[in-house]
Coordinates of C-alpha atoms and ligand atoms in Angstrom, one line a residue:
X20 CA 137.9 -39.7 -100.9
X21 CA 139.0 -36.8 -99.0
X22 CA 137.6 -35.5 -95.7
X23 CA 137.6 -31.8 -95.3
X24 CA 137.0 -30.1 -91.5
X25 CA 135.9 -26.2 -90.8
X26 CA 136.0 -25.6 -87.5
X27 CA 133.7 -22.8 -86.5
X28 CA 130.2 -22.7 -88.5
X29 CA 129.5 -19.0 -88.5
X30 CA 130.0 -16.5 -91.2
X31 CA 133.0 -17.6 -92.9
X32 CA 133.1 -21.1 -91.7
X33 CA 129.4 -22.0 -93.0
X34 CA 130.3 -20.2 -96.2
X35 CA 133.4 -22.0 -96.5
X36 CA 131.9 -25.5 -96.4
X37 CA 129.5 -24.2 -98.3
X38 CA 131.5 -22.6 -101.8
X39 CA 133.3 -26.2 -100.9
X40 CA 130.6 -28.0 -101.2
X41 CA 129.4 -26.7 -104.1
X42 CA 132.6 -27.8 -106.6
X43 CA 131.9 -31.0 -105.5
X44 CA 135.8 -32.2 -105.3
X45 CA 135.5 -33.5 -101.5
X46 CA 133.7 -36.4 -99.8
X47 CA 132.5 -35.3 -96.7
X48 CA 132.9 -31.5 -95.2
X49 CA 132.4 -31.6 -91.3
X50 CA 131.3 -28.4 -89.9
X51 CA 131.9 -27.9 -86.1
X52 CA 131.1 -25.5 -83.8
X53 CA 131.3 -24.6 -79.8
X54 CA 127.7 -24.1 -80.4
X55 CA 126.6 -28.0 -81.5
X56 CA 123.1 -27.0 -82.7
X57 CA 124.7 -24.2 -85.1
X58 CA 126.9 -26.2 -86.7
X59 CA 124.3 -29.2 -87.0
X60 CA 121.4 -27.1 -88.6
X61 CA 123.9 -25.1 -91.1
X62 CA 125.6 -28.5 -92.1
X63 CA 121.8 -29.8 -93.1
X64 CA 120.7 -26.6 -94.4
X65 CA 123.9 -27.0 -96.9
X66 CA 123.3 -30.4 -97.5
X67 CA 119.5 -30.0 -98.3
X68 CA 121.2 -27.6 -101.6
X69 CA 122.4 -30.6 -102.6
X70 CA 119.9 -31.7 -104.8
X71 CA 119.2 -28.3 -106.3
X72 CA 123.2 -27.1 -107.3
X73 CA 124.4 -30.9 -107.9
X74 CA 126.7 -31.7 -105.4
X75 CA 127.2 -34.7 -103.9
X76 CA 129.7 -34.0 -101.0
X77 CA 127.9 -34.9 -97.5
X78 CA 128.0 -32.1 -94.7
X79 CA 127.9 -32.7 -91.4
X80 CA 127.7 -30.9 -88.1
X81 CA 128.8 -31.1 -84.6
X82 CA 130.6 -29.8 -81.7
X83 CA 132.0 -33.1 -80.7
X84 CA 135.3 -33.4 -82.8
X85 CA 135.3 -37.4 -82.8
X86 CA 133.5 -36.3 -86.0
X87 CA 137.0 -34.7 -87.2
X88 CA 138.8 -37.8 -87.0
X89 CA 140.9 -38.2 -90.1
X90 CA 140.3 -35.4 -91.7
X91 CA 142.7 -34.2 -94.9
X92 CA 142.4 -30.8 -93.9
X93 CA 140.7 -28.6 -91.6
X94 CA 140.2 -24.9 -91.7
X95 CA 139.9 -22.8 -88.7
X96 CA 137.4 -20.2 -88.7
X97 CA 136.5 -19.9 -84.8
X98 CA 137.3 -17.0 -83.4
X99 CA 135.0 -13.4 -82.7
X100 CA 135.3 -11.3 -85.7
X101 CA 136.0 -7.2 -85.2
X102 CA 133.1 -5.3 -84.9
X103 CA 133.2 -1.3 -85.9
X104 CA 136.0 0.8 -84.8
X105 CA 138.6 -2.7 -83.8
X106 CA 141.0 -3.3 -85.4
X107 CA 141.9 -7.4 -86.1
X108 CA 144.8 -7.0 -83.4
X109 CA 142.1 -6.2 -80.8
X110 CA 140.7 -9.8 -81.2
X111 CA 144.2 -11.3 -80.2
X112 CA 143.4 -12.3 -76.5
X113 CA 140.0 -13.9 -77.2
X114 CA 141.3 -15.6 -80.3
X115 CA 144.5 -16.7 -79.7
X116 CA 143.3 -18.9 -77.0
X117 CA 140.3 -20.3 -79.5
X118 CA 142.5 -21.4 -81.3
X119 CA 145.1 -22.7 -79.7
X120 CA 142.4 -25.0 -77.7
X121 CA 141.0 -25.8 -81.3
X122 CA 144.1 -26.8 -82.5
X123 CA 145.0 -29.6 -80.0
X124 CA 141.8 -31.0 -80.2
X125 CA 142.4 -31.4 -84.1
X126 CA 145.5 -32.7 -83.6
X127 CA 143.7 -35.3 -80.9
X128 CA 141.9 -37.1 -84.0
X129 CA 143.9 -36.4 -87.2
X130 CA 147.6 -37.6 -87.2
X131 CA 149.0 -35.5 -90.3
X132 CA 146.4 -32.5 -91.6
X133 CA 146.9 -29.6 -93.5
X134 CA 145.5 -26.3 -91.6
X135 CA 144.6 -23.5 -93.2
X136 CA 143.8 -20.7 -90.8
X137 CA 141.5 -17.9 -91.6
X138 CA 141.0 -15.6 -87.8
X139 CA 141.9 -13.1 -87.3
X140 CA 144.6 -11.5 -86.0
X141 CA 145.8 -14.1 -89.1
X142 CA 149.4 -13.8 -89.0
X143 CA 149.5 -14.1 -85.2
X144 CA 147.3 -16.5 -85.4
X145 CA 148.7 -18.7 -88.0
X146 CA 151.9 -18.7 -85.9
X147 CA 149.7 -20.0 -83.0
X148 CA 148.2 -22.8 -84.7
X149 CA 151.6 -23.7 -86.1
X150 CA 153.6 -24.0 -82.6
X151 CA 149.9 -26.2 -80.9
X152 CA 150.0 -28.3 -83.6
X153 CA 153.4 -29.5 -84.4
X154 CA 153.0 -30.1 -87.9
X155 CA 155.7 -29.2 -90.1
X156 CA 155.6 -25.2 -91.3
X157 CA 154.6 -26.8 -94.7
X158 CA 151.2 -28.0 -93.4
X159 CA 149.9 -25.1 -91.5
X160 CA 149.5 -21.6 -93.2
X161 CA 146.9 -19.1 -93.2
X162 CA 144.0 -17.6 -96.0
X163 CA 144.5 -13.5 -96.4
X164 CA 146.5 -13.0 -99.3
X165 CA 143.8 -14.5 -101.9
X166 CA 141.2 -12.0 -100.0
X167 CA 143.1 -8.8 -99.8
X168 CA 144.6 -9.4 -103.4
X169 CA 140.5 -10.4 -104.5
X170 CA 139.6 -7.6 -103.0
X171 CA 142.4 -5.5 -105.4
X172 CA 141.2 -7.1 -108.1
X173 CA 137.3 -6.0 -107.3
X174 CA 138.3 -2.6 -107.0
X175 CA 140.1 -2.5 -110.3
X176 CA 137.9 -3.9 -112.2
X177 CA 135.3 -1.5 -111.3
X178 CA 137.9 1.5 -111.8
X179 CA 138.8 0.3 -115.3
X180 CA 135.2 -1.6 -116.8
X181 CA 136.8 -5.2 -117.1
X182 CA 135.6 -8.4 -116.0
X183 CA 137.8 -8.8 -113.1
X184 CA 138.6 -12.7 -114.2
X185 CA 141.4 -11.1 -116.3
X186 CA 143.0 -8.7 -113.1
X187 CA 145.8 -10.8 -112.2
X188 CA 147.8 -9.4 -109.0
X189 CA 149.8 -10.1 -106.2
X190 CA 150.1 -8.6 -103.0
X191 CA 152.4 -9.5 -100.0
X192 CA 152.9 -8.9 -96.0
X193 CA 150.6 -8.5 -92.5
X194 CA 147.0 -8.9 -93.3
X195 CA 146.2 -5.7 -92.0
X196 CA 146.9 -1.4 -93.0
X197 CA 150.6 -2.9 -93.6
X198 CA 149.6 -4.7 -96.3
X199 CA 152.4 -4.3 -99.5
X200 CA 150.0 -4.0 -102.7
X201 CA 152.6 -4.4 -105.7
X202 CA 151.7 -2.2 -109.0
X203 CA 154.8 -3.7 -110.9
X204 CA 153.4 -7.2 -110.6
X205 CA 149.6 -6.5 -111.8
X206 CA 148.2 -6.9 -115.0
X207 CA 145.4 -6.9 -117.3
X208 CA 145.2 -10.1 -119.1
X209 CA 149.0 -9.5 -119.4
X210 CA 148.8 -5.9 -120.2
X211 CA 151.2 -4.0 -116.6
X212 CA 147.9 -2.1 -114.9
X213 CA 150.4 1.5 -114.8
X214 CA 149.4 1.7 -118.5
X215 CA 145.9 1.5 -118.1
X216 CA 145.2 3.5 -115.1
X217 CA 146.3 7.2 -113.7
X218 CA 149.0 6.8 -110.4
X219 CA 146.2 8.5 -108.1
X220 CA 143.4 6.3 -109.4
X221 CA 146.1 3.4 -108.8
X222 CA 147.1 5.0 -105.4
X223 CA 143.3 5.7 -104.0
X224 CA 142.5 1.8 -104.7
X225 CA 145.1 0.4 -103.4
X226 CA 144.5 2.9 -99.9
X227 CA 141.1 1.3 -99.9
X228 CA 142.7 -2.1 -100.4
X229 CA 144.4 -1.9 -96.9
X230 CA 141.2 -0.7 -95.3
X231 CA 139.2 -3.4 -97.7
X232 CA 137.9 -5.4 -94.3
X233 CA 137.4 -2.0 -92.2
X234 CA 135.3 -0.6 -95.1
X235 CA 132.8 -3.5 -94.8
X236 CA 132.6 -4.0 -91.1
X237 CA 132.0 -0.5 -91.4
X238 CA 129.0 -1.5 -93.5
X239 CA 127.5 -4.5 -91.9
X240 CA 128.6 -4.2 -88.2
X241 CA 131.2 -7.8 -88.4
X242 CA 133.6 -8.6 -90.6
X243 CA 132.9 -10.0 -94.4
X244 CA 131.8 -14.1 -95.2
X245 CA 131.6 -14.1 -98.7
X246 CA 134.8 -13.8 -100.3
X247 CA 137.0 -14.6 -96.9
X248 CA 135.0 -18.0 -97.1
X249 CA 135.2 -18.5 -100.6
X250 CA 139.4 -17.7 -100.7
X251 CA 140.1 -20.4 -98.0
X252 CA 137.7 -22.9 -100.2
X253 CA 139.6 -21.9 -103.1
X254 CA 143.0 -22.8 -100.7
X255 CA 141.7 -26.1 -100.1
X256 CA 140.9 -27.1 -103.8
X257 CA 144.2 -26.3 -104.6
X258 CA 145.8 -29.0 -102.6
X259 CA 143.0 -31.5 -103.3
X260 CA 143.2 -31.5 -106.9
X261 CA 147.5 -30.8 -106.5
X262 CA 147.4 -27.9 -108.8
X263 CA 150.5 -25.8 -107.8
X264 CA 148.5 -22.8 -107.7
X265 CA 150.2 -19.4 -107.3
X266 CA 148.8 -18.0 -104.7
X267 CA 150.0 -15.2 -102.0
X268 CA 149.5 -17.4 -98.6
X269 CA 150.5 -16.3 -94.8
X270 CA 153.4 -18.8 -94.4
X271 CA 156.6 -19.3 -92.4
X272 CA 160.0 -17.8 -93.2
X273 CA 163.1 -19.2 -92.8
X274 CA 165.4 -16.3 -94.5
X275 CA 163.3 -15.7 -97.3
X276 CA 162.8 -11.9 -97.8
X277 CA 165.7 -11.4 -95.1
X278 CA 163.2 -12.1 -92.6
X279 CA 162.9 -15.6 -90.1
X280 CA 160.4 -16.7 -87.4
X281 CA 157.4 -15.4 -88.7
X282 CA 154.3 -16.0 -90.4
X283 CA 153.5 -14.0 -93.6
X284 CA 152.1 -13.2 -96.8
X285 CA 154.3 -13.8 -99.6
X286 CA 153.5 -16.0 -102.5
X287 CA 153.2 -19.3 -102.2
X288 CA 153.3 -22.8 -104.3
X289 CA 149.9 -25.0 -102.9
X290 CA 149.7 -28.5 -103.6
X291 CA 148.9 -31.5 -102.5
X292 CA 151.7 -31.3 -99.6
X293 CA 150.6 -27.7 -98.6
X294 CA 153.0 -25.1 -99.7
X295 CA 155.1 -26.8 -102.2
X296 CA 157.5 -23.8 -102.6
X297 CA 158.1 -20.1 -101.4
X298 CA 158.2 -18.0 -104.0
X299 CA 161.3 -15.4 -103.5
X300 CA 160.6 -12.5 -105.9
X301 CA 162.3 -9.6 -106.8
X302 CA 161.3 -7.0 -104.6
X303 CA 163.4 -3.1 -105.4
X304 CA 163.9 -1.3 -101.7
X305 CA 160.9 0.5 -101.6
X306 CA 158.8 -2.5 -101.7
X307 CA 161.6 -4.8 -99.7
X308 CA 161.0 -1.6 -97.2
X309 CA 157.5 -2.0 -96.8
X310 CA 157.5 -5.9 -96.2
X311 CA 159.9 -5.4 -93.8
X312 CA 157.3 -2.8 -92.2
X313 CA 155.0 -5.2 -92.2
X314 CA 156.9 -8.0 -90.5
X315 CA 157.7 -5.1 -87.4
X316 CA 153.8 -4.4 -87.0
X317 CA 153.3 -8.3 -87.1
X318 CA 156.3 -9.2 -85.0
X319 CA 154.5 -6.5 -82.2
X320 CA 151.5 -8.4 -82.3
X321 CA 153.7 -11.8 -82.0
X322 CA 155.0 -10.4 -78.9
X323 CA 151.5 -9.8 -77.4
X324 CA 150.9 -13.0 -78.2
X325 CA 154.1 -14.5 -76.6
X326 CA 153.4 -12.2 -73.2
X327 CA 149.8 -13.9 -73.2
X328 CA 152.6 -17.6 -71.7
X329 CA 149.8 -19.5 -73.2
Ligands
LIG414 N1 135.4 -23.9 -81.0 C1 134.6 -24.0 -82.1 N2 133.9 -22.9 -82.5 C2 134.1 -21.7 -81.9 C3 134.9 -21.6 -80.7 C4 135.6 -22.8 -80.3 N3 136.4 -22.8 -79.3 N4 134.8 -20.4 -80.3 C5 134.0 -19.7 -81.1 N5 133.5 -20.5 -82.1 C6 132.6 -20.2 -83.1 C7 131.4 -19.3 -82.7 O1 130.4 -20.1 -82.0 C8 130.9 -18.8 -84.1 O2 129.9 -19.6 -84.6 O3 133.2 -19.5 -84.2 C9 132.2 -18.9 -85.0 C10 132.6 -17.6 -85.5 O4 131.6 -17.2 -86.4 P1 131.2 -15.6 -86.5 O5 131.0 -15.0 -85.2 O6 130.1 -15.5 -87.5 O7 132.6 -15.0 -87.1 P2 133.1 -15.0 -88.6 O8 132.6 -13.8 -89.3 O9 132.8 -16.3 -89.2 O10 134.6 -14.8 -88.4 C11 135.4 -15.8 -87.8 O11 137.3 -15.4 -89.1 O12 137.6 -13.7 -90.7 C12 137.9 -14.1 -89.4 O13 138.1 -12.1 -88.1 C13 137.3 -13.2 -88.4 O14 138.4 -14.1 -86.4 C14 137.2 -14.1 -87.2 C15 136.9 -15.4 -87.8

């Protein structure tokens, strides 16, 4: 009997509800939107699939977010996306006040939700959402691990011919070039990838890992829908159905990984209380190096963010 919110009914957001909708695990997905009419036609457009794929979750759409009220959990798509040649720290000043306005007027109608985040800049972001809402850190954490670490996965399972349900992989830090692919920790149905796979081959995918968004705005002229709206669904069932999933999620640290006041990607426990647990693993220096790199480029943007005295 669980009530699911995405705010923001473009690309990601209507794809979100949408992959949601389809494993039929939620009662009602309200999609809502600055633009009322958007939101309203994509929710009935979803909900006329219904009948065809089998699902029985209702969508609605609005931009009036009484509708909200109540809601488990809500997942925050508004925002611009990049478009050729920006990178996701150029959307910060148009974004970070989208969301914080979102954010209070979720927190208006539902007393205790679990946010995921999904814009972009999403670290800086997350953070954002995090201090509007004052929800415990536990309750509020951002979608860009599963993406960048799906997107890892994609490439390697083109590189080595194998379906790329059997890639498993995890991936930590910013979501951005500072990204910290780890070799060590992916395998092949259990098998470590190093033994499968040349260093360069290894090397040149996980280069176009860190450039994975770039490489499709590239393509299509905005950012990607598909898999960024299918990851945060994927987020969301997780903590529905309580499943402890293992999944690298943007989240807050307090000490873990030596580093404290910020938002970022390190694996994650999800359940049905949001993160359940940090997972501290064992990083050697070079890769404790390059997390750390990544909090620094992060912790510039957080300071952007903090000179905006929102
Ligand atoms: N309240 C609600 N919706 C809003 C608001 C707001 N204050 N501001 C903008 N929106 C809506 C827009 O009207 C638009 O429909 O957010 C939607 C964003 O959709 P797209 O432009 O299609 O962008 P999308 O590709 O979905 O990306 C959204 O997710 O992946 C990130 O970087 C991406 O930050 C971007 C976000």
């Amino acid at each position: 009997m669980s009530k699911v919110t995405v705010i923001g009914a473009g690309n990601v957001g209507a794809t979100c509800a949408n992959v949601l909708a389809h494993k039929d695990i939620v009662k009602e997905v309200v999609l809502i939107d600055i633009v009322g009419n958007l939101a309203k036609g994509k929710a009935l457009d979803s909900w006329q699939q219904a009948p065809i794929d089998y699902y029985s979750t209702s969508l609605r759409g609005s931009d009036d977010y009484k509708e909200t009220a109540g809601s488990d959990i809500v997942v925050i798509t508004a925002g611009v996306p990049r478009k050729p040649g920006m990178s996701r720290d150029d959307l910060i000043s148009t974004n970070a006040r989208i969301v914080k306005s979102v954010t209070e007027n979720i927190m208006k109608h539902s007393s205790n939700p679990i946010i995921i985040v999904v814009s972009n800049p999403l670290d800086v972001m997350t953070l954002a959402c995090w201090r509007s809402s004052g929800l415990p850190s536990e309750q509020v954490f951002g979608m860009a691990g599963i993406l960048d670490t799906a997107r890892y996965r994609a490439f390697l399972a083109t590189a080595l011919d194998v379906s790329p349900k059997d890639i498993q992989a995890l991936l930590m830090g910013g979501h951005g070039d500072t990204m910290v692919p780890l070799p060590r920790y992916t395998t092949v149905a259990g098998i470590p990838v190093t033994e499968l796979i040349d260093e360069e081959t290894l090397n040149q995918i996980v280069d176009r890992t860190r450039s994975g968004g770039g490489e499709l705005v590239q393509l299509m002229g905005t950012s990607a829908w598909y898999a960024p709206g299918a990851a945060a669904a994927q987020m969301v069932e997780a903590i529905l159905k309580d499943e402890n999933r293992v999944f690298p999620v943007c989240a807050k640290l307090d000490g873990q990984y030596g580093l404290s006041d910020i938002f970022l990607g390190v694996p994650v426990k999800l359940g049905k209380n949001g993160i359940e647990q940090i997972i501290e693993v064992k990083l050697n220096q070079e890769e404790m190096n390059l997390l750390h790199e990544s909090a620094t480029a992060v912790k510039s943007v957080i300071d952007v963010y903090n000179n905006m005295n929102l």
